[in-house]
Amino acid sequence: DAAMDRLSAMDARSAEVVQLRFFGGLSVEETAEVLKVSQITVMRDWQFAKAWLTREVMQAEGGS
């Protein structure tokens, strides 16, 4: 939850993409429609958010 809060503060749309795709189970197409952005924007935000969250979780677990 803390990592999602930090992501939301830094990049609200990317956090919303994560919520819709991961927690809501929406496809790229459905997410793009909900957010009224292009599918490529959703894919870019999704890729960024996954990488950012992975790094945050690894750091929280004491990784590099």
GROMACS .gro file of C-alpha atoms in nm:
model
   64
    1ASP     CA    1   0.000   0.000   0.000
    2ALA     CA    2   0.278   0.243   0.086
    3ALA     CA    3   0.447   0.193  -0.251
    4MET     CA    4   0.117   0.254  -0.432
    5ASP     CA    5   0.065   0.570  -0.226
    6ARG     CA    6   0.411   0.696  -0.325
    7LEU     CA    7   0.349   0.609  -0.690
    8SER     CA    8   0.017   0.791  -0.680
    9ALA     CA    9   0.181   1.102  -0.534
   10MET     CA   10   0.448   1.095  -0.804
   11ASP     CA   11   0.241   0.983  -1.105
   12ALA     CA   12  -0.131   0.960  -1.041
   13ARG     CA   13  -0.224   0.826  -1.385
   14SER     CA   14   0.030   0.542  -1.366
   15ALA     CA   15  -0.110   0.446  -1.025
   16GLU     CA   16  -0.459   0.450  -1.169
   17VAL     CA   17  -0.344   0.225  -1.455
   18VAL     CA   18  -0.211  -0.023  -1.198
   19GLN     CA   19  -0.538  -0.017  -1.007
   20LEU     CA   20  -0.748  -0.070  -1.318
   21ARG     CA   21  -0.524  -0.335  -1.477
   22PHE     CA   22  -0.394  -0.530  -1.178
   23PHE     CA   23  -0.670  -0.492  -0.922
   24GLY     CA   24  -0.960  -0.433  -1.162
   25GLY     CA   25  -0.858  -0.688  -1.423
   26LEU     CA   26  -0.915  -0.448  -1.713
   27SER     CA   27  -0.739  -0.492  -2.045
   28VAL     CA   28  -0.520  -0.225  -2.202
   29GLU     CA   29  -0.810  -0.132  -2.429
   30GLU     CA   30  -1.059  -0.106  -2.143
   31THR     CA   31  -0.815   0.094  -1.930
   32ALA     CA   32  -0.752   0.337  -2.215
   33GLU     CA   33  -1.125   0.386  -2.257
   34VAL     CA   34  -1.182   0.450  -1.886
   35LEU     CA   35  -0.894   0.697  -1.862
   36LYS     CA   36  -0.966   0.853  -2.201
   37VAL     CA   37  -0.606   0.810  -2.319
   38SER     CA   38  -0.448   0.608  -2.598
   39GLN     CA   39  -0.361   0.243  -2.560
   40ILE     CA   40   0.006   0.324  -2.610
   41THR     CA   41  -0.013   0.567  -2.316
   42VAL     CA   42  -0.163   0.293  -2.099
   43MET     CA   43   0.112   0.051  -2.204
   44ARG     CA   44   0.382   0.311  -2.131
   45ASP     CA   45   0.232   0.393  -1.788
   46TRP     CA   46   0.192   0.021  -1.710
   47GLN     CA   47   0.554  -0.053  -1.799
   48PHE     CA   48   0.680   0.241  -1.594
   49ALA     CA   49   0.463   0.154  -1.292
   50LYS     CA   50   0.568  -0.212  -1.290
   51ALA     CA   51   0.937  -0.120  -1.301
   52TRP     CA   52   0.897   0.151  -1.038
   53LEU     CA   53   0.696  -0.071  -0.802
   54THR     CA   54   0.939  -0.360  -0.845
   55ARG     CA   55   1.229  -0.134  -0.747
   56GLU     CA   56   1.038   0.001  -0.447
   57VAL     CA   57   0.949  -0.347  -0.322
   58MET     CA   58   1.307  -0.471  -0.367
   59GLN     CA   59   1.442  -0.172  -0.172
   60ALA     CA   60   1.186  -0.226   0.104
   61GLU     CA   61   1.298  -0.588   0.130
   62GLY     CA   62   1.660  -0.484   0.164
   63GLY     CA   63   1.759  -0.553  -0.197
   64SER     CA   64   1.977  -0.331  -0.410
   0.00000   0.00000   0.00000
